[in-house]
PDB file of C-alpha atoms in Angstrom:
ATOM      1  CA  UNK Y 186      27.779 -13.609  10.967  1.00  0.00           C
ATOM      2  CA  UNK Y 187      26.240 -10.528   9.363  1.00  0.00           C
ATOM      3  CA  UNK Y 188      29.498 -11.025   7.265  1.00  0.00           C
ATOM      4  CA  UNK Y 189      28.500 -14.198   5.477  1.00  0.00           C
ATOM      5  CA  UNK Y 190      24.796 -13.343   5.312  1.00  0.00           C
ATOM      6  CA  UNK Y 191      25.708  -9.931   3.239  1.00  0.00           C
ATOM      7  CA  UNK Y 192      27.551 -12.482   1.019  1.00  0.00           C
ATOM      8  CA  UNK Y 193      24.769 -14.342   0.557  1.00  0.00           C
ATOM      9  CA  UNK Y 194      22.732 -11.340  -0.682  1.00  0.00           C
ATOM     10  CA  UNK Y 195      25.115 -10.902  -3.049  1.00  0.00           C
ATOM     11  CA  UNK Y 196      25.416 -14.067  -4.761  1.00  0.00           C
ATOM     12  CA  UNK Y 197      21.352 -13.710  -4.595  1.00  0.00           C
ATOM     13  CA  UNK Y 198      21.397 -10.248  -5.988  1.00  0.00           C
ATOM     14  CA  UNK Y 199      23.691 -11.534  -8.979  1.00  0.00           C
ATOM     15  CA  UNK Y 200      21.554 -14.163  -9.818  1.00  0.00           C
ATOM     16  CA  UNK Y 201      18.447 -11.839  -9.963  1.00  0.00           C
ATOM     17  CA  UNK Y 202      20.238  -9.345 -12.526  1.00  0.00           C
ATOM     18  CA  UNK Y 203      20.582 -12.476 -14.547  1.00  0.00           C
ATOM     19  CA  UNK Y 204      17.613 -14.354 -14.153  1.00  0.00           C
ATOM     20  CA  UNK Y 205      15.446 -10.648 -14.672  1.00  0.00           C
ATOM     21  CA  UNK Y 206      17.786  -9.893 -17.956  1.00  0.00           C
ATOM     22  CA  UNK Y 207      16.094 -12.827 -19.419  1.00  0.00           C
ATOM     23  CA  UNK Y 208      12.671 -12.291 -18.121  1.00  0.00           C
ATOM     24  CA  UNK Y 209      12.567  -8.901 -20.043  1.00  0.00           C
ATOM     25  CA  UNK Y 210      12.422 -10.358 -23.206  1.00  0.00           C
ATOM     26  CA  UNK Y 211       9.015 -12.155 -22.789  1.00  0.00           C
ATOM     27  CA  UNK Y 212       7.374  -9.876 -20.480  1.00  0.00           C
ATOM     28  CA  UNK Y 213       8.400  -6.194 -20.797  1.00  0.00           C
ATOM     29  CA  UNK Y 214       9.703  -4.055 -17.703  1.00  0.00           C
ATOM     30  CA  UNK Y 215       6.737  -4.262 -15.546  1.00  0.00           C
ATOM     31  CA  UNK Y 216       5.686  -7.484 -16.329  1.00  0.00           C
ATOM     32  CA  UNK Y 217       8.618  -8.943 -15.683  1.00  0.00           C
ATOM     33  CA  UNK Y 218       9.204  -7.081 -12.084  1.00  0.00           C
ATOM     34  CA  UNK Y 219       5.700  -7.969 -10.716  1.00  0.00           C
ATOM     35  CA  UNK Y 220       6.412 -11.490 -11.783  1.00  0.00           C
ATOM     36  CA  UNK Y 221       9.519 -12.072 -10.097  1.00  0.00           C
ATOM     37  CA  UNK Y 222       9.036  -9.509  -7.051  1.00  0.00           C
ATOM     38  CA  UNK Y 223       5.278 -11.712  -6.182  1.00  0.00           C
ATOM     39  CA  UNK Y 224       7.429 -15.762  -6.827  1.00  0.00           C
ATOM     40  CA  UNK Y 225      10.473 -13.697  -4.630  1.00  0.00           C
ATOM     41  CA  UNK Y 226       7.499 -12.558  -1.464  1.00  0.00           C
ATOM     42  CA  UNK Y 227       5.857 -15.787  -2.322  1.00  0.00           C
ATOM     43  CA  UNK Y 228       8.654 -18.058  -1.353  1.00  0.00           C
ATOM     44  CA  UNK Y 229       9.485 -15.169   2.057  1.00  0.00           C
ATOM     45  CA  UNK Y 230       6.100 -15.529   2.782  1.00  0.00           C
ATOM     46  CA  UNK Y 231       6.674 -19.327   2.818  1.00  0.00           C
ATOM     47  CA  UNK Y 232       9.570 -19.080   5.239  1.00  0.00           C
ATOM     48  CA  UNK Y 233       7.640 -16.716   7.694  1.00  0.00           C
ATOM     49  CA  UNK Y 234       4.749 -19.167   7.937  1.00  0.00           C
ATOM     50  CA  UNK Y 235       6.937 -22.185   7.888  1.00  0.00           C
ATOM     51  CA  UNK Y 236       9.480 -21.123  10.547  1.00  0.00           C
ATOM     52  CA  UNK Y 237       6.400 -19.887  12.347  1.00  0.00           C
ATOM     53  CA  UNK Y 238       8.386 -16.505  13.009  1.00  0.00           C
ATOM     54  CA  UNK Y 239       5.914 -13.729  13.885  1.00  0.00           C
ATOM     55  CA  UNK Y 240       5.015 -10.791  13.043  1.00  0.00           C
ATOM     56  CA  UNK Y 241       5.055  -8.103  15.676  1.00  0.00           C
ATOM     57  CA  UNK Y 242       3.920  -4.274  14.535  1.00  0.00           C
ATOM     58  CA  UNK Y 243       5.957  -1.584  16.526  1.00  0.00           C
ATOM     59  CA  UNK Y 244       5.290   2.089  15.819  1.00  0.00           C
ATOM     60  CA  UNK Y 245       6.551   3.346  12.743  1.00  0.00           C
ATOM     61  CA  UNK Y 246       6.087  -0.188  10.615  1.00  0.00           C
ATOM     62  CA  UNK Y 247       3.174   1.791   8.722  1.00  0.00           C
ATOM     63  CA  UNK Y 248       5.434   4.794   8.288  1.00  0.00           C
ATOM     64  CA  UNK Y 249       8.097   2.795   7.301  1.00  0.00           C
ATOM     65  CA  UNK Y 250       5.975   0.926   4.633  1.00  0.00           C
ATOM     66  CA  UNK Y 251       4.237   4.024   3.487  1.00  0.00           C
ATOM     67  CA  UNK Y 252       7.408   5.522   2.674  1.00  0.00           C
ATOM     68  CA  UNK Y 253       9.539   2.749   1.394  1.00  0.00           C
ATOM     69  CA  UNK Y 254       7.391   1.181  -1.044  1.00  0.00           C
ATOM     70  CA  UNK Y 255       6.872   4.057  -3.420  1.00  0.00           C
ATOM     71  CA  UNK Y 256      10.705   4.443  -3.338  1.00  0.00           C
ATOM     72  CA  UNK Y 257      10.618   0.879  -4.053  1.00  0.00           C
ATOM     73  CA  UNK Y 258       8.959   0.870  -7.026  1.00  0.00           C
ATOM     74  CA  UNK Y 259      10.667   3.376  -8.577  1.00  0.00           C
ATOM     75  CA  UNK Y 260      14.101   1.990  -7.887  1.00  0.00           C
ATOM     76  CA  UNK Y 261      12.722  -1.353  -9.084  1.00  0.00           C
ATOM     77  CA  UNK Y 262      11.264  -0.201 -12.518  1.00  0.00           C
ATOM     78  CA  UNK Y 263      14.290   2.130 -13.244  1.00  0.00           C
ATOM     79  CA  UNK Y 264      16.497  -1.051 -12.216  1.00  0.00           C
ATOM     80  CA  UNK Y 265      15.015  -3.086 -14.670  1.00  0.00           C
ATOM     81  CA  UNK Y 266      14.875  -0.254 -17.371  1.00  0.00           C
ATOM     82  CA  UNK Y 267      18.009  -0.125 -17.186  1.00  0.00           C
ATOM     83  CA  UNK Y 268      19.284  -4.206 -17.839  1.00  0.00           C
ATOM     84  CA  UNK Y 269      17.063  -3.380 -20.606  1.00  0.00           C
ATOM     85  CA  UNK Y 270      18.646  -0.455 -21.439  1.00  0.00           C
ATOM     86  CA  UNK Y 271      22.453  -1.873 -21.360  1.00  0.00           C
ATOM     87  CA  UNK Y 272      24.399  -4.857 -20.909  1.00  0.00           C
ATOM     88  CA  UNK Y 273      24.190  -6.928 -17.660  1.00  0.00           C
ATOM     89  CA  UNK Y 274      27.736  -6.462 -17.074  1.00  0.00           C
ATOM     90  CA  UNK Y 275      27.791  -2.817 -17.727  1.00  0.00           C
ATOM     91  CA  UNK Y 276      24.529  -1.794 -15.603  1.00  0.00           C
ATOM     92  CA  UNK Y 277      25.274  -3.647 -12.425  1.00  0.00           C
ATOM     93  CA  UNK Y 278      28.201  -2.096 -11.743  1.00  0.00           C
ATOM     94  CA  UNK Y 279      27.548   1.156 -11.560  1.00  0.00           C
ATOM     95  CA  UNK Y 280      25.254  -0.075  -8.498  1.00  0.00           C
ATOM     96  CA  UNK Y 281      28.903  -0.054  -7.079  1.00  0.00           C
ATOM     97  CA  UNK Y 282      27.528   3.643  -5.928  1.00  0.00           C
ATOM     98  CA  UNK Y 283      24.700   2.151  -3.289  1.00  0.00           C
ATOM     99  CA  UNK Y 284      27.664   1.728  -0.745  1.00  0.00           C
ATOM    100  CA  UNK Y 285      28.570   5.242  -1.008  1.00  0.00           C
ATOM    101  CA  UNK Y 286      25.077   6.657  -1.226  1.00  0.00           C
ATOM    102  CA  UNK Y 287      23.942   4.646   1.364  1.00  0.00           C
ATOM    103  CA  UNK Y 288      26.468   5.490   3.555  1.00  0.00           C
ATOM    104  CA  UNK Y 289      26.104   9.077   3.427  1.00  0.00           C
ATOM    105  CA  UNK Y 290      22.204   8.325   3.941  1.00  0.00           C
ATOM    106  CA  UNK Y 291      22.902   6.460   7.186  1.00  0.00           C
ATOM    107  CA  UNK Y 292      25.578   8.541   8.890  1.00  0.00           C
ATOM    108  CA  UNK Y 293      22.681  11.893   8.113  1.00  0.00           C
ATOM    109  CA  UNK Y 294      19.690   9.292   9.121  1.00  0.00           C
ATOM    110  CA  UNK Y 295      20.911   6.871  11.225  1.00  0.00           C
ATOM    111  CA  UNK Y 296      24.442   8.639  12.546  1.00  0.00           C
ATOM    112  CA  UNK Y 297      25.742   5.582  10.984  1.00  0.00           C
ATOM    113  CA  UNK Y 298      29.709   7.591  11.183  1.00  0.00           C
ATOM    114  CA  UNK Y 299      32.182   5.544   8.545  1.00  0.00           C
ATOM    115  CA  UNK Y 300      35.473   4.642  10.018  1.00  0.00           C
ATOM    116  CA  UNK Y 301      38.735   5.930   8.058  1.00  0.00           C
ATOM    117  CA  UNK Y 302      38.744   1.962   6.944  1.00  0.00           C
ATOM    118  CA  UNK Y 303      35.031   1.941   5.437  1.00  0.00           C
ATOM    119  CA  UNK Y 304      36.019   5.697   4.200  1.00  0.00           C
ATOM    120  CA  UNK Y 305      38.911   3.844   1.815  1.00  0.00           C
ATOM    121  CA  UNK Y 306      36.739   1.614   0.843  1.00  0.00           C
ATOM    122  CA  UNK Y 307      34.507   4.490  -0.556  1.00  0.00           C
ATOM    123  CA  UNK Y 308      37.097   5.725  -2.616  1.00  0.00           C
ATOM    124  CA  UNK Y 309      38.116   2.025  -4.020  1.00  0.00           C
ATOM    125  CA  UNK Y 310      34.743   2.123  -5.420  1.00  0.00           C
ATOM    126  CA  UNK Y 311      34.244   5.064  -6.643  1.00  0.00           C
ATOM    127  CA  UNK Y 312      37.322   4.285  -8.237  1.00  0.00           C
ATOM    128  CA  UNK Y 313      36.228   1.074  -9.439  1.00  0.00           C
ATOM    129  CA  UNK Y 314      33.070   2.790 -10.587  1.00  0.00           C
ATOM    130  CA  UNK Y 315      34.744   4.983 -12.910  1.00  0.00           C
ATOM    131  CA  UNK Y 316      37.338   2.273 -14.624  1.00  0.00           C
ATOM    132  CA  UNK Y 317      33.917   0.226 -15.141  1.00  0.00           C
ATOM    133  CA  UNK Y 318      32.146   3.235 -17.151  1.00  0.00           C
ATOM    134  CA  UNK Y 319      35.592   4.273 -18.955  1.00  0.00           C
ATOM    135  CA  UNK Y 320      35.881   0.951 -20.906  1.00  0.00           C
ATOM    136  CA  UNK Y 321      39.002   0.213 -23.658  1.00  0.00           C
ATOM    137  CA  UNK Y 322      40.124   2.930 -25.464  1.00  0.00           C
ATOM    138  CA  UNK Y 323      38.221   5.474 -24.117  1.00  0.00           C
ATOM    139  CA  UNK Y 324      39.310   9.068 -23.114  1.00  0.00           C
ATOM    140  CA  UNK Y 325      39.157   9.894 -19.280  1.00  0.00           C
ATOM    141  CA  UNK Y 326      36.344  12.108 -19.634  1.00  0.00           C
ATOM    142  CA  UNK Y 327      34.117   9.317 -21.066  1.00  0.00           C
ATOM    143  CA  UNK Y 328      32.715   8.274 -17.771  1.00  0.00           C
ATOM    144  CA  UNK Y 329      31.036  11.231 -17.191  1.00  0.00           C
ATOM    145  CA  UNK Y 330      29.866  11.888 -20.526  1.00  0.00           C
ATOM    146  CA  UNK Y 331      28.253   8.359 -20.536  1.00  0.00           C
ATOM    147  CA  UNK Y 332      26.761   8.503 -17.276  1.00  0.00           C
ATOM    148  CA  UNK Y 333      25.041  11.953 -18.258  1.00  0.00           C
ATOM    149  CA  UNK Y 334      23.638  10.787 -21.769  1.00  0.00           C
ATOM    150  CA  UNK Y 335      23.458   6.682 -21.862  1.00  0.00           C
ATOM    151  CA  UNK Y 336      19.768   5.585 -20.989  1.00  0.00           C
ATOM    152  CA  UNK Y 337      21.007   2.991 -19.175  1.00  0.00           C
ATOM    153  CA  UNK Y 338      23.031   5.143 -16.899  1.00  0.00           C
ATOM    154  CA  UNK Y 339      20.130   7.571 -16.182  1.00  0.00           C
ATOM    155  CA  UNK Y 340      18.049   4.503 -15.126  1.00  0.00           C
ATOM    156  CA  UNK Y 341      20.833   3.317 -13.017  1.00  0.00           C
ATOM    157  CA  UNK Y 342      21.020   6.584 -11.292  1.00  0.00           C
ATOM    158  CA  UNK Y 343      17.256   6.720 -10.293  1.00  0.00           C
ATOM    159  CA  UNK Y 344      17.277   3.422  -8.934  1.00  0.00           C
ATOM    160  CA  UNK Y 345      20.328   4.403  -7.124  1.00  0.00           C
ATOM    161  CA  UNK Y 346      18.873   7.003  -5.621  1.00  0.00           C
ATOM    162  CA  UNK Y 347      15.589   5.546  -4.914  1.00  0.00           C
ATOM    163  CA  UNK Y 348      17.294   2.383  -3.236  1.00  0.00           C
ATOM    164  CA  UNK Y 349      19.497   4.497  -1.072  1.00  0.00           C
ATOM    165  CA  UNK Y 350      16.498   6.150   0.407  1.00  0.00           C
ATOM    166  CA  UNK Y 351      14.712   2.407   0.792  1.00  0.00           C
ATOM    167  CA  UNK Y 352      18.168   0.636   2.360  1.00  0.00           C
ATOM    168  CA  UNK Y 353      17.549   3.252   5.307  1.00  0.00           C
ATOM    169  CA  UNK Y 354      14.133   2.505   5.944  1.00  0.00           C
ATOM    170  CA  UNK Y 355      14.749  -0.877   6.305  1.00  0.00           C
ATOM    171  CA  UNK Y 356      16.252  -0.667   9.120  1.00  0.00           C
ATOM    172  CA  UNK Y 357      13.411   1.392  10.751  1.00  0.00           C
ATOM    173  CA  UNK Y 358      11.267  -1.553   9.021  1.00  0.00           C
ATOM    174  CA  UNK Y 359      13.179  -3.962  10.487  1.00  0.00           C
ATOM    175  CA  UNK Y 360      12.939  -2.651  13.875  1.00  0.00           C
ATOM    176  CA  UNK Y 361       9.354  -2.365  13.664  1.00  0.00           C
ATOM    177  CA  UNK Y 362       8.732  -6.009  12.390  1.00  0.00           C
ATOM    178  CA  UNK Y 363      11.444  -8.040  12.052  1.00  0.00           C
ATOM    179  CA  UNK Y 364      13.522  -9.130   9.164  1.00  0.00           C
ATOM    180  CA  UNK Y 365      11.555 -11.738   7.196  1.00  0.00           C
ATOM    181  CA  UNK Y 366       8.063 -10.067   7.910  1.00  0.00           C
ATOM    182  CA  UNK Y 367      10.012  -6.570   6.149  1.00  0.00           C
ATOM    183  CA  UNK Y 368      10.912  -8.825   3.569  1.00  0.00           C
ATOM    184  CA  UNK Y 369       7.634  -9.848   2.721  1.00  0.00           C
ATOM    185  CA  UNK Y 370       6.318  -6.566   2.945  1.00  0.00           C
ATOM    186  CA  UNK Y 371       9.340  -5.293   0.692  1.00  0.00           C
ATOM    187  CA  UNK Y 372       8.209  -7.550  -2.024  1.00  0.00           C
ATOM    188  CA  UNK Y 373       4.947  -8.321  -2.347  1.00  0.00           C
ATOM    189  CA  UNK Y 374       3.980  -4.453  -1.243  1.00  0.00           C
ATOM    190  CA  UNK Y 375       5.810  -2.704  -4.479  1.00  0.00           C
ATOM    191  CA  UNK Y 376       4.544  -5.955  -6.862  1.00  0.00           C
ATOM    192  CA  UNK Y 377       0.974  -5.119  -6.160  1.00  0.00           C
ATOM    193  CA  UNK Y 378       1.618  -1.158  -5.716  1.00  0.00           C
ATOM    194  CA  UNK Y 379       3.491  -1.721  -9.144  1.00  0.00           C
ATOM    195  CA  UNK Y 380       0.400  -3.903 -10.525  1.00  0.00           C
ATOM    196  CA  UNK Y 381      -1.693  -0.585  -9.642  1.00  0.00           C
ATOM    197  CA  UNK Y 382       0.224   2.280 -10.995  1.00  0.00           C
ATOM    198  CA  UNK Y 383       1.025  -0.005 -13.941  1.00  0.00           C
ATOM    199  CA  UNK Y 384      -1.716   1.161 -16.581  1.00  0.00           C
ATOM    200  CA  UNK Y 385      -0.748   5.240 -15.542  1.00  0.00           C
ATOM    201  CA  UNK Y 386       2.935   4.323 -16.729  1.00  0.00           C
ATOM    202  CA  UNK Y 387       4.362   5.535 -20.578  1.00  0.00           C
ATOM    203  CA  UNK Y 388       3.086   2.752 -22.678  1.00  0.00           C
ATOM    204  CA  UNK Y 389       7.153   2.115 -22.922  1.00  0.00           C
ATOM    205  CA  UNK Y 390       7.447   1.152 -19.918  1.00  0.00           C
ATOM    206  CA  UNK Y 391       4.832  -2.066 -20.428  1.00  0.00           C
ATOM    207  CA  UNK Y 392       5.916  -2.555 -24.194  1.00  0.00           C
ATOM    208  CA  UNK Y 393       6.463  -6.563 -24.674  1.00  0.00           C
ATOM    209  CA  UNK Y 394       9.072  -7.762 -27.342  1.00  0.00           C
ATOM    210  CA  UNK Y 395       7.695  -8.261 -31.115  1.00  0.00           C
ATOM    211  CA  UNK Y 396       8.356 -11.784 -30.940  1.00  0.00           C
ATOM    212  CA  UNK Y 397       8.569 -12.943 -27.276  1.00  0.00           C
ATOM    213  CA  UNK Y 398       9.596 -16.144 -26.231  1.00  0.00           C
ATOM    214  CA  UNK Y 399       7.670 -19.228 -25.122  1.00  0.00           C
ATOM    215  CA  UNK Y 400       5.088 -17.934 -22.217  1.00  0.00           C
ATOM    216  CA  UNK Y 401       7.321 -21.079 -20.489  1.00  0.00           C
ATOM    217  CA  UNK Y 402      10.484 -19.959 -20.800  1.00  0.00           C
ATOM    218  CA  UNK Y 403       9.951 -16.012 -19.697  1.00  0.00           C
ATOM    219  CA  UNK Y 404       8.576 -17.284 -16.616  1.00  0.00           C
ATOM    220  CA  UNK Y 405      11.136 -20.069 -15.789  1.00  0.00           C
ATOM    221  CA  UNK Y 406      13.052 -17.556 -16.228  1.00  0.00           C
ATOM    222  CA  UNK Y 407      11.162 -14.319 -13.724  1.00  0.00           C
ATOM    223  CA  UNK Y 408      10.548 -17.830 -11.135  1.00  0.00           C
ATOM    224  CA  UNK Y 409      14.029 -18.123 -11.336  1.00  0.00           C
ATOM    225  CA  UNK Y 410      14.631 -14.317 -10.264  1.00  0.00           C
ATOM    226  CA  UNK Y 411      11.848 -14.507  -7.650  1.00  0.00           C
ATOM    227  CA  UNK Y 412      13.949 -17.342  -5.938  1.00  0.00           C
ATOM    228  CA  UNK Y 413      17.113 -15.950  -5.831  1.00  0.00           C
ATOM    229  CA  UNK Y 414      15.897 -12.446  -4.954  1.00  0.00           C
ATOM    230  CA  UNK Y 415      14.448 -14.557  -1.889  1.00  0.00           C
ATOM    231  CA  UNK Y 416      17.865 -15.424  -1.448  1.00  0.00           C
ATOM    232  CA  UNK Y 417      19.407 -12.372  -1.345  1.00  0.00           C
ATOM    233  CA  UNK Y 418      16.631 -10.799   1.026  1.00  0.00           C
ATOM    234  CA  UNK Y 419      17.413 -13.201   3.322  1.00  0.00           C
ATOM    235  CA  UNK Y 420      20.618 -12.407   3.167  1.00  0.00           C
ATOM    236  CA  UNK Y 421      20.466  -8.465   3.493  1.00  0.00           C
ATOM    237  CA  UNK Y 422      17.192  -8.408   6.192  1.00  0.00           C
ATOM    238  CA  UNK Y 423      19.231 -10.144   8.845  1.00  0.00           C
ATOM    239  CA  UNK Y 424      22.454  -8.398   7.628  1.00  0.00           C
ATOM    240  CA  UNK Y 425      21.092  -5.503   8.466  1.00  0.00           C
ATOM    241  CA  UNK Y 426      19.120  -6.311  11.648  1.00  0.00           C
ATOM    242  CA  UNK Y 427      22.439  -6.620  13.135  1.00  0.00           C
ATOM    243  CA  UNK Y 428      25.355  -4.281  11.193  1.00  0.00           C
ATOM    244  CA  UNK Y 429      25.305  -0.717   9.781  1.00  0.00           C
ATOM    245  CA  UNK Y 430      23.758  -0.401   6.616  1.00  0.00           C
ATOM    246  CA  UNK Y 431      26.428   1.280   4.682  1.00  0.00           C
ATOM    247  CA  UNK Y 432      28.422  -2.036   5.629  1.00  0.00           C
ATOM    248  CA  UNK Y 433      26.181  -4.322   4.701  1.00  0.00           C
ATOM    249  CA  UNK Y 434      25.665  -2.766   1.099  1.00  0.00           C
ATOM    250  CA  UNK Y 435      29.338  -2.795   0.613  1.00  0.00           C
ATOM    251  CA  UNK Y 436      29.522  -6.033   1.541  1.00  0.00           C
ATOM    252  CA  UNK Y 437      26.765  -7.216  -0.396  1.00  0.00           C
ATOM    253  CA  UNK Y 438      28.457  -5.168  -3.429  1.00  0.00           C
ATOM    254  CA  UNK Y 439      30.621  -8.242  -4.584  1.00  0.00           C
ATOM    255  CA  UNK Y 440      27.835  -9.385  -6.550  1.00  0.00           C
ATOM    256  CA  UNK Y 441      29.261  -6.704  -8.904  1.00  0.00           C
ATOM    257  CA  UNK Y 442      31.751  -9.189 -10.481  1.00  0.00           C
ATOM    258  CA  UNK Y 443      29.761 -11.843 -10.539  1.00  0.00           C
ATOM    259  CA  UNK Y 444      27.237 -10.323 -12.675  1.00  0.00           C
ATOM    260  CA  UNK Y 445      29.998  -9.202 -15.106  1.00  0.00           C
ATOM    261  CA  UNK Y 446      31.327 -12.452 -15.343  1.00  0.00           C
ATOM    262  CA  UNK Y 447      27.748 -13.622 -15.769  1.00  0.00           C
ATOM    263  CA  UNK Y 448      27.432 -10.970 -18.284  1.00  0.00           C
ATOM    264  CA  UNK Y 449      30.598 -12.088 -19.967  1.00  0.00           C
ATOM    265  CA  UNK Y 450      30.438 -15.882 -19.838  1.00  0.00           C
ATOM    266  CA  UNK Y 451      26.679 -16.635 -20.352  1.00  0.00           C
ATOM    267  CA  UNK Y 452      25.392 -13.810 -21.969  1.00  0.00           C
ATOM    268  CA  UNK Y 453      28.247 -12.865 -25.070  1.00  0.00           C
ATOM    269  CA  UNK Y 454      28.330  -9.014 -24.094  1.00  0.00           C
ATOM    270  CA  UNK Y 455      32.464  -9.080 -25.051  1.00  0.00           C
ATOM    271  CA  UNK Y 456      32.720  -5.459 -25.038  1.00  0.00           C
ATOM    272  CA  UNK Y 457      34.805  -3.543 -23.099  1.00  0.00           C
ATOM    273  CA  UNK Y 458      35.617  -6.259 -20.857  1.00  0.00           C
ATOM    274  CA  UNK Y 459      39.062  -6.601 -19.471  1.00  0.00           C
ATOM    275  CA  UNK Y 460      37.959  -2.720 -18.222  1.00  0.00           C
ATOM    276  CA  UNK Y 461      35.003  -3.784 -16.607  1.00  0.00           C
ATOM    277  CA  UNK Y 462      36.657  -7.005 -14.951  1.00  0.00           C
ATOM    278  CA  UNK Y 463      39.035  -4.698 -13.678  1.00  0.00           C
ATOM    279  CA  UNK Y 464      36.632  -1.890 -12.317  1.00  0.00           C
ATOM    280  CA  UNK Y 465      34.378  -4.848 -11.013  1.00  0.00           C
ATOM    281  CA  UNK Y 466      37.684  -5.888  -8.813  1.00  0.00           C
ATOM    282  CA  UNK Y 467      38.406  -2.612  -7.388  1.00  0.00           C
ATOM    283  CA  UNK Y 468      34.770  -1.837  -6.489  1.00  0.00           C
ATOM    284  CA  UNK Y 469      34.993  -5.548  -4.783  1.00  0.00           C
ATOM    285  CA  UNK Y 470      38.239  -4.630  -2.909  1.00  0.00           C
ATOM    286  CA  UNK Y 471      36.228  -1.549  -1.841  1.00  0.00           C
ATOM    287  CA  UNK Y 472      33.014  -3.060  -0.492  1.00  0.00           C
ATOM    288  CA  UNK Y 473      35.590  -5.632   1.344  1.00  0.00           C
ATOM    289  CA  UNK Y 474      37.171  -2.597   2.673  1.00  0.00           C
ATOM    290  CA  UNK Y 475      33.972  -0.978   3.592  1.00  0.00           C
ATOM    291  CA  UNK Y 476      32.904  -4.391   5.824  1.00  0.00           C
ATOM    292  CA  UNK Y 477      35.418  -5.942   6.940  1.00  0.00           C
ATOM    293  CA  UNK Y 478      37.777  -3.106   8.213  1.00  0.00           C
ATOM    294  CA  UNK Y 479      35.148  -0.476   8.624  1.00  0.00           C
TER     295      UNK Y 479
END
């Protein structure tokens, strides 16, 4: 089960790269991230109410919140800093890392051990990872290079970082409250902490296009995120009420070539990609690695 529900979170998460790639251009990085984080805890709050699940408090839910939504934000802002940054199908890839990041966090955290299966998965990504940032034409040393001094790759890493630390609270948020009820607290909790810290952030950070679209069309477009980010925290909140968490990332990982083919297809960005199809698939063969044999 948690199988199909990790998919689902990642047909979810590709859909919210592409619906938040558009969203930037109307509303700038914060704007755009409140927007579609409050439709997203909107519509969970919906579901919690509607399936009339509750919404028990064990010790450590206000630890668990108190930590995690700072982390949160910060993974969230540098996330979307960084579609800004670079192409869609160029930035979500490298999020190919979270499986391996994650599953160090969990096996220190939450002695979460890999199997030698989920351990070749790890190195299929990694692998993947590093055909994705090396591109046509490029010399072997480009990866690195690119990762150390692209702005889109230094955003990437933050979030990475920050969202490793958040995929292991969740399961002590989880435990304390239940799935849907972390969910809500996931989303709307770091759109109004974000709403807060917004006016202390580099005026960068909340700078909105010369010439912005219609105020209609940027937020079809952040409603549209804000549903299927819904989608995918269904997905990964039950996923990981009930399998490791490095699994569950992996898993939820194939949304990696999705969003290059969304990036490819819908959006124009041509370059390098036969490289990053072909990174995309070996991260993909990783993740499925990772959960299915791990």
């Amino acid at each position: 089960m948690w199988i199909w529900l990790s998919l689902l979170a990642a047909l979810g998460g590709a859909g919210t790269s592409f619906g938040l790639k558009r969203a930037l251009d109307g509303a700038g990085a914060v704007g755009a991230t409140v927007a579609y984080r409050l439709v997203g805890g909107g519509l969970l709050l919906a579901f919690v109410v509607g399936a009339g699940l509750g919404w028990p408090m064990q010790p450590g839910y206000l630890g668990a919140v108190a930590l995690a939504i700072p982390f949160e934000v910060i993974g969230t802002v540098a996330f979307t800093l960084a579609l800004r940054a670079g192409d869609l199908s160029l930035v979500q890839p490298l999020f190919g890392l979270l499986p391996v990041t994650v599953t160090l966090g969990a096996a220190v955290a939450l002695r979460e051990t890999p199997t030698p299966g989920a351990v070749a998965g790890i190195v299929l990504v990694a692998a993947g990872v590093y055909v994705l940032a090396l591109g046509d034409g490029r010399g072997w040393w480009a990866p690195l290079r690119a990762l150390a001094m692209h702005p889109a790759g230094r955003w990437a890493g933050l979030s990475i970082l920050a969202w490793s630390v958040t995929t292991v609270l969740h399961k002590i948020g989880i435990a304390a409250s239940g799935p849907m009820p972390w969910a809500v607290t996931l989303a709307l909790g770091s759109a109004v902490a974000l709403a807060v810290v917004a006016p202390l952030l580099p005026r960068a950070l909340r700078t909105v296009p010369d010439r912005p679209p219609t105020r209609r069309s940027w937020l079809w477009w952040a409603g549209l995120a804000g549903l299927l980010y819904a989608v995918q925290q269904v997905g990964l909140q039950f996923a990981l009420a009930i399998a490791p968490a490095g699994y569950v990332i992996a898993l939820a990982s194939t949304s990696l070539l999705l969003s290059v083919v969304i990036g490819l297809v819908w959006l124009g960005e041509r370059e390098a990609g036969r490289a990053r199809l072909t990174g995309a698939a070996l991260v993909t063969l990783g993740a499925a690695l990772v959960g299915l044999y791990g």
